[in-house]
Amino acid sequence: MTPRDASDDSRWSDLERPPLNAAALRRALVKDGGHGGLYCDIEVVQRTGSTNSDLVALATEGRAEEGAVLVAEEQTAGKGRLDRQWTAPPRSGLFFSVLLNPAEVPAARWGWLPLLTGVAVATGLSRAAGVDTALKWPNDLLVTVGGEERKAGGILAERAGNEGVVVGVGINVTLREDELPVPQAGSLALAGAVSTDRDPLLRGVLRSLEEWYGRWRAAAGDPVVSGLQETYAAGCATLGRVVRAELPGDRAITGEAVAIDGDGRLVLATGDGVQEPVGAGDIVHLRPA
């Protein structure tokens, strides 16, 4: 993937939202010409449909290597789970994707990658933004605004060929109340973050991802040995709550979320005494923990 710093006449149009500094990001994160660390390249583009779609296509065509990072100042067709759209004003957030190739990890454990990314994002933002975050299973980042939990970010993982996985992250950083796409959304700024400078925020999140991915990969994807399962559970706002899981096929289950199992599934204790693992679906928090 060849670095290409996109620019146009509008890149400084909103002085409260300066553009990312791609050269500084590369200096900070790409080590020894791509050797010795996870990241081999960081490309920032002014606008694209979806960084995930773009990076999946590059990886499938053999034009991107593990550790390639694609960042967009604006996404016009950002994707969430269940084909939901993710929209935000230019330079108001962090919208990026990373190509991973966990060859030494059994494919059965690759389902942990979205949860791993969630832990990395939450950890990185806690350090760099000074804001408390929580994770809603499986892949939403929550912040507290005015005593209310709101979604400030999301994660989407997609396969890229037979050997790669692209993890995409979208984080609302400086969105104001009148810019929120839905009332349930939030942003780091609205949650009282001590910093909304996107350059150090992105560096913090990517360093955290590198750390957690390295730990998980060194443990051959074992969620217990790597500490991932315990850490995810500790930061998961879904556990301990009564929730409704809306499953494929118009099926729904209601129960208390009691655990994250070894496959990263959410375990629900239903009213009839059955513990049922949920591997995919939409989770609705019905009452606080």
Tab-separated table of C-alpha atoms in Angstrom:
chain	number	residue	atom	x	y	z
A	1	MET	CA	0.000	0.000	0.000
A	2	THR	CA	1.581	3.269	-1.083
A	3	PRO	CA	1.231	6.258	1.273
A	4	ARG	CA	-0.894	8.974	-0.225
A	5	ASP	CA	-1.774	12.074	1.773
A	6	ALA	CA	-5.002	13.283	0.261
A	7	SER	CA	-5.721	16.973	0.470
A	8	ASP	CA	-8.061	19.517	-1.009
A	9	ASP	CA	-9.024	23.134	-0.530
A	10	SER	CA	-11.336	22.286	2.369
A	11	ARG	CA	-8.931	20.432	4.629
A	12	TRP	CA	-8.626	23.464	6.952
A	13	SER	CA	-12.221	24.630	6.515
A	14	ASP	CA	-13.102	23.808	10.142
A	15	LEU	CA	-10.305	25.182	12.308
A	16	GLU	CA	-11.650	23.346	15.361
A	17	ARG	CA	-11.092	20.084	13.474
A	18	PRO	CA	-7.583	20.139	11.990
A	19	PRO	CA	-6.530	17.320	9.652
A	20	LEU	CA	-4.510	14.357	10.824
A	21	ASN	CA	-0.756	14.506	10.274
A	22	ALA	CA	-0.024	11.338	8.313
A	23	ALA	CA	3.751	11.863	8.268
A	24	ALA	CA	3.868	12.256	12.058
A	25	LEU	CA	1.702	9.175	12.512
A	26	ARG	CA	4.085	7.140	10.368
A	27	ARG	CA	7.130	8.405	12.258
A	28	ALA	CA	5.509	7.451	15.557
A	29	LEU	CA	4.102	4.046	14.610
A	30	VAL	CA	5.906	2.541	11.600
A	31	LYS	CA	9.159	1.102	12.908
A	32	ASP	CA	12.386	0.500	10.988
A	33	GLY	CA	10.797	0.619	7.583
A	34	GLY	CA	7.980	-1.637	8.686
A	35	HIS	CA	10.139	-4.167	10.575
A	36	GLY	CA	10.108	-4.685	14.326
A	37	GLY	CA	6.503	-3.638	14.934
A	38	LEU	CA	3.007	-4.406	13.716
A	39	TYR	CA	2.483	-1.405	11.466
A	40	CYS	CA	4.012	-1.357	7.994
A	41	ASP	CA	2.186	1.652	6.536
A	42	ILE	CA	-0.329	4.310	7.505
A	43	GLU	CA	-2.292	6.037	4.782
A	44	VAL	CA	-4.667	8.946	5.387
A	45	VAL	CA	-7.226	9.806	2.718
A	46	GLN	CA	-9.495	12.809	2.702
A	47	ARG	CA	-12.654	10.925	1.849
A	48	THR	CA	-13.750	7.420	0.958
A	49	GLY	CA	-16.826	5.259	1.087
A	50	SER	CA	-15.555	2.752	3.653
A	51	THR	CA	-12.016	2.148	4.884
A	52	ASN	CA	-12.968	-1.465	5.570
A	53	SER	CA	-14.171	-2.066	2.024
A	54	ASP	CA	-11.090	-0.379	0.579
A	55	LEU	CA	-8.617	-2.322	2.711
A	56	VAL	CA	-10.396	-5.642	2.173
A	57	ALA	CA	-10.144	-5.041	-1.580
A	58	LEU	CA	-6.434	-4.159	-1.373
A	59	ALA	CA	-5.690	-7.215	0.746
A	60	THR	CA	-7.661	-9.522	-1.533
A	61	GLU	CA	-5.704	-8.186	-4.514
A	62	GLY	CA	-2.409	-8.743	-2.690
A	63	ARG	CA	-1.680	-4.998	-2.513
A	64	ALA	CA	-1.645	-4.668	1.282
A	65	GLU	CA	0.349	-6.443	3.984
A	66	GLU	CA	-0.335	-7.141	7.633
A	67	GLY	CA	-0.113	-3.943	9.613
A	68	ALA	CA	-1.438	-1.712	6.830
A	69	VAL	CA	-3.611	1.057	8.292
A	70	LEU	CA	-6.090	3.068	6.245
A	71	VAL	CA	-7.558	6.201	7.832
A	72	ALA	CA	-10.246	8.455	6.358
A	73	GLU	CA	-11.005	12.012	7.383
A	74	GLU	CA	-14.539	11.369	6.166
A	75	GLN	CA	-16.484	8.214	5.299
A	76	THR	CA	-19.474	8.515	3.018
A	77	ALA	CA	-20.573	4.873	3.347
A	78	GLY	CA	-19.108	3.769	6.665
A	79	LYS	CA	-20.376	0.369	7.738
A	80	GLY	CA	-21.491	-1.011	11.063
A	81	ARG	CA	-22.823	-4.408	11.981
A	82	LEU	CA	-25.940	-5.673	10.204
A	83	ASP	CA	-25.201	-3.343	7.264
A	84	ARG	CA	-25.949	-0.225	9.305
A	85	GLN	CA	-24.539	3.072	8.090
A	86	TRP	CA	-22.034	5.131	10.066
A	87	THR	CA	-21.960	8.828	9.211
A	88	ALA	CA	-20.230	11.829	10.773
A	89	PRO	CA	-18.965	15.263	9.674
A	90	PRO	CA	-15.448	15.429	8.194
A	91	ARG	CA	-12.610	15.250	10.754
A	92	SER	CA	-15.064	14.848	13.641
A	93	GLY	CA	-13.884	11.354	14.533
A	94	LEU	CA	-11.454	8.550	13.931
A	95	PHE	CA	-12.408	6.243	11.082
A	96	PHE	CA	-9.782	3.616	10.286
A	97	SER	CA	-9.119	-0.001	9.394
A	98	VAL	CA	-6.175	-2.319	10.081
A	99	LEU	CA	-5.200	-5.478	8.205
A	100	LEU	CA	-4.255	-8.418	10.459
A	101	ASN	CA	-2.950	-11.822	9.478
A	102	PRO	CA	-2.951	-14.041	12.576
A	103	ALA	CA	-1.518	-17.074	10.782
A	104	GLU	CA	-0.276	-18.756	13.965
A	105	VAL	CA	-3.724	-18.544	15.594
A	106	PRO	CA	-6.307	-21.248	14.835
A	107	ALA	CA	-9.095	-19.804	12.708
A	108	ALA	CA	-11.623	-20.950	15.312
A	109	ARG	CA	-10.247	-18.252	17.614
A	110	TRP	CA	-10.381	-15.409	15.097
A	111	GLY	CA	-13.832	-14.521	16.415
A	112	TRP	CA	-12.037	-12.890	19.335
A	113	LEU	CA	-10.574	-10.167	17.095
A	114	PRO	CA	-13.540	-7.740	17.318
A	115	LEU	CA	-13.568	-8.141	21.103
A	116	LEU	CA	-9.788	-7.714	21.245
A	117	THR	CA	-10.113	-4.530	19.204
A	118	GLY	CA	-12.769	-3.285	21.599
A	119	VAL	CA	-10.467	-3.836	24.572
A	120	ALA	CA	-7.639	-2.084	22.730
A	121	VAL	CA	-9.784	0.909	21.804
A	122	ALA	CA	-11.189	1.281	25.317
A	123	THR	CA	-7.736	0.961	26.882
A	124	GLY	CA	-6.128	3.373	24.427
A	125	LEU	CA	-8.828	6.004	24.854
A	126	SER	CA	-8.746	5.748	28.629
A	127	ARG	CA	-5.053	6.647	28.529
A	128	ALA	CA	-5.117	9.242	25.756
A	129	ALA	CA	-8.503	10.911	26.242
A	130	GLY	CA	-8.989	10.498	29.975
A	131	VAL	CA	-12.564	9.377	29.498
A	132	ASP	CA	-14.271	6.351	31.023
A	133	THR	CA	-15.535	3.919	28.414
A	134	ALA	CA	-17.351	0.606	28.513
A	135	LEU	CA	-17.983	-2.139	25.975
A	136	LYS	CA	-21.397	-3.320	24.910
A	137	TRP	CA	-21.167	-6.867	23.586
A	138	PRO	CA	-19.979	-7.544	21.008
A	139	ASN	CA	-18.495	-4.393	19.538
A	140	ASP	CA	-19.918	-1.055	20.707
A	141	LEU	CA	-17.984	1.553	22.665
A	142	LEU	CA	-20.091	3.337	25.284
A	143	VAL	CA	-19.505	6.631	27.073
A	144	THR	CA	-21.574	8.442	29.694
A	145	VAL	CA	-23.148	11.767	28.737
A	146	GLY	CA	-25.276	13.501	31.347
A	147	GLY	CA	-25.632	10.288	33.330
A	148	GLU	CA	-26.823	8.379	30.270
A	149	GLU	CA	-24.987	5.644	28.397
A	150	ARG	CA	-24.475	6.466	24.749
A	151	LYS	CA	-22.685	4.799	21.848
A	152	ALA	CA	-19.564	6.668	20.776
A	153	GLY	CA	-17.917	4.030	18.633
A	154	GLY	CA	-18.159	0.697	16.922
A	155	ILE	CA	-16.014	-2.076	15.509
A	156	LEU	CA	-16.485	-4.242	12.435
A	157	ALA	CA	-14.287	-7.194	11.458
A	158	GLU	CA	-14.336	-8.640	7.934
A	159	ARG	CA	-12.413	-11.468	6.336
A	160	ALA	CA	-9.927	-10.479	3.653
A	161	GLY	CA	-9.155	-13.518	1.537
A	162	ASN	CA	-8.194	-16.758	3.253
A	163	GLU	CA	-5.528	-15.423	5.603
A	164	GLY	CA	-6.482	-11.881	6.565
A	165	VAL	CA	-8.938	-10.039	8.758
A	166	VAL	CA	-9.640	-6.317	8.495
A	167	VAL	CA	-10.789	-4.683	11.711
A	168	GLY	CA	-12.480	-1.340	11.270
A	169	VAL	CA	-13.045	1.236	13.992
A	170	GLY	CA	-15.245	4.316	14.070
A	171	ILE	CA	-15.082	6.702	17.045
A	172	ASN	CA	-17.038	9.930	17.478
A	173	VAL	CA	-14.542	12.435	18.873
A	174	THR	CA	-15.823	16.010	18.590
A	175	LEU	CA	-19.439	15.576	17.515
A	176	ARG	CA	-21.759	18.125	19.112
A	177	GLU	CA	-25.320	17.371	20.197
A	178	ASP	CA	-26.793	18.904	17.034
A	179	GLU	CA	-24.524	16.717	14.868
A	180	LEU	CA	-25.409	13.349	16.398
A	181	PRO	CA	-27.048	10.955	13.916
A	182	VAL	CA	-29.430	9.611	16.590
A	183	PRO	CA	-30.208	10.753	20.151
A	184	GLN	CA	-28.604	7.593	21.567
A	185	ALA	CA	-25.214	8.498	20.081
A	186	GLY	CA	-22.434	10.251	21.935
A	187	SER	CA	-18.886	11.473	21.497
A	188	LEU	CA	-15.706	11.770	23.503
A	189	ALA	CA	-16.166	15.544	23.699
A	190	LEU	CA	-19.686	15.224	25.077
A	191	ALA	CA	-18.386	12.700	27.630
A	192	GLY	CA	-15.891	15.248	28.964
A	193	ALA	CA	-12.672	13.944	27.393
A	194	VAL	CA	-9.599	15.861	28.554
A	195	SER	CA	-8.217	15.711	25.020
A	196	THR	CA	-9.931	15.575	21.634
A	197	ASP	CA	-6.728	15.967	19.589
A	198	ARG	CA	-7.156	13.142	17.115
A	199	ASP	CA	-3.457	12.563	16.409
A	200	PRO	CA	-2.509	11.415	19.942
A	201	LEU	CA	-5.846	9.620	20.276
A	202	LEU	CA	-5.169	7.583	17.138
A	203	ARG	CA	-1.605	6.856	18.213
A	204	GLY	CA	-2.842	5.708	21.610
A	205	VAL	CA	-5.467	3.390	20.144
A	206	LEU	CA	-3.095	1.891	17.549
A	207	ARG	CA	-0.382	1.284	20.159
A	208	SER	CA	-2.928	-0.405	22.394
A	209	LEU	CA	-4.091	-2.573	19.483
A	210	GLU	CA	-0.504	-3.550	18.731
A	211	GLU	CA	0.042	-4.513	22.374
A	212	TRP	CA	-3.119	-6.592	22.735
A	213	TYR	CA	-2.797	-8.243	19.331
A	214	GLY	CA	0.801	-9.211	20.087
A	215	ARG	CA	-0.176	-10.674	23.450
A	216	TRP	CA	-3.078	-12.652	21.949
A	217	ARG	CA	-1.006	-13.874	19.013
A	218	ALA	CA	1.852	-14.971	21.308
A	219	ALA	CA	-0.702	-17.054	23.229
A	220	ALA	CA	-1.905	-18.673	19.957
A	221	GLY	CA	-5.198	-16.878	20.409
A	222	ASP	CA	-5.913	-18.365	23.839
A	223	PRO	CA	-8.248	-15.815	25.480
A	224	VAL	CA	-7.371	-16.959	29.001
A	225	VAL	CA	-3.581	-17.099	28.679
A	226	SER	CA	-3.504	-13.713	26.906
A	227	GLY	CA	-5.740	-12.140	29.553
A	228	LEU	CA	-8.212	-11.065	26.895
A	229	GLN	CA	-11.273	-12.888	28.207
A	230	GLU	CA	-10.838	-11.525	31.742
A	231	THR	CA	-10.128	-7.976	30.574
A	232	TYR	CA	-13.060	-7.901	28.169
A	233	ALA	CA	-15.436	-9.174	30.862
A	234	ALA	CA	-14.164	-6.558	33.331
A	235	GLY	CA	-14.975	-3.736	30.911
A	236	CYS	CA	-18.201	-5.143	29.477
A	237	ALA	CA	-21.281	-3.098	30.393
A	238	THR	CA	-23.559	-5.892	29.163
A	239	LEU	CA	-22.634	-8.394	31.873
A	240	GLY	CA	-24.951	-8.428	34.864
A	241	ARG	CA	-27.790	-6.879	32.922
A	242	VAL	CA	-31.086	-8.255	31.723
A	243	VAL	CA	-30.924	-8.058	27.949
A	244	ARG	CA	-32.830	-9.088	24.865
A	245	ALA	CA	-30.828	-10.828	22.170
A	246	GLU	CA	-32.405	-10.343	18.747
A	247	LEU	CA	-31.115	-13.249	16.710
A	248	PRO	CA	-31.091	-14.123	13.011
A	249	GLY	CA	-34.338	-15.635	11.819
A	250	ASP	CA	-36.559	-13.255	13.827
A	251	ARG	CA	-35.832	-15.123	17.055
A	252	ALA	CA	-35.249	-13.366	20.372
A	253	ILE	CA	-34.023	-14.454	23.806
A	254	THR	CA	-34.368	-12.513	27.050
A	255	GLY	CA	-32.172	-13.236	30.034
A	256	GLU	CA	-29.409	-12.035	32.308
A	257	ALA	CA	-25.997	-11.726	30.675
A	258	VAL	CA	-23.829	-13.778	33.024
A	259	ALA	CA	-20.559	-14.512	31.202
A	260	ILE	CA	-18.355	-14.309	28.140
A	261	ASP	CA	-17.430	-17.862	27.190
A	262	GLY	CA	-14.193	-19.200	25.713
A	263	ASP	CA	-15.402	-18.506	22.184
A	264	GLY	CA	-16.269	-14.885	22.937
A	265	ARG	CA	-19.990	-15.584	23.023
A	266	LEU	CA	-22.363	-13.870	25.426
A	267	VAL	CA	-23.991	-16.349	27.827
A	268	LEU	CA	-27.571	-15.578	28.847
A	269	ALA	CA	-29.328	-17.151	31.825
A	270	THR	CA	-32.969	-17.374	30.806
A	271	GLY	CA	-36.023	-17.470	33.034
A	272	ASP	CA	-36.394	-21.238	32.650
A	273	GLY	CA	-32.934	-21.884	34.101
A	274	VAL	CA	-31.126	-22.486	30.802
A	275	GLN	CA	-27.787	-20.864	30.017
A	276	GLU	CA	-27.695	-20.102	26.314
A	277	PRO	CA	-24.625	-18.780	24.476
A	278	VAL	CA	-25.226	-16.099	21.836
A	279	GLY	CA	-22.643	-15.827	19.078
A	280	ALA	CA	-24.343	-13.291	16.810
A	281	GLY	CA	-27.217	-10.902	17.145
A	282	ASP	CA	-28.325	-7.508	18.364
A	283	ILE	CA	-28.258	-6.952	22.125
A	284	VAL	CA	-30.685	-4.569	23.805
A	285	HIS	CA	-29.940	-3.545	27.393
A	286	LEU	CA	-33.271	-3.735	29.206
A	287	ARG	CA	-32.174	-2.479	32.614
A	288	PRO	CA	-28.983	-1.339	34.341
A	289	ALA	CA	-26.692	-3.790	36.093
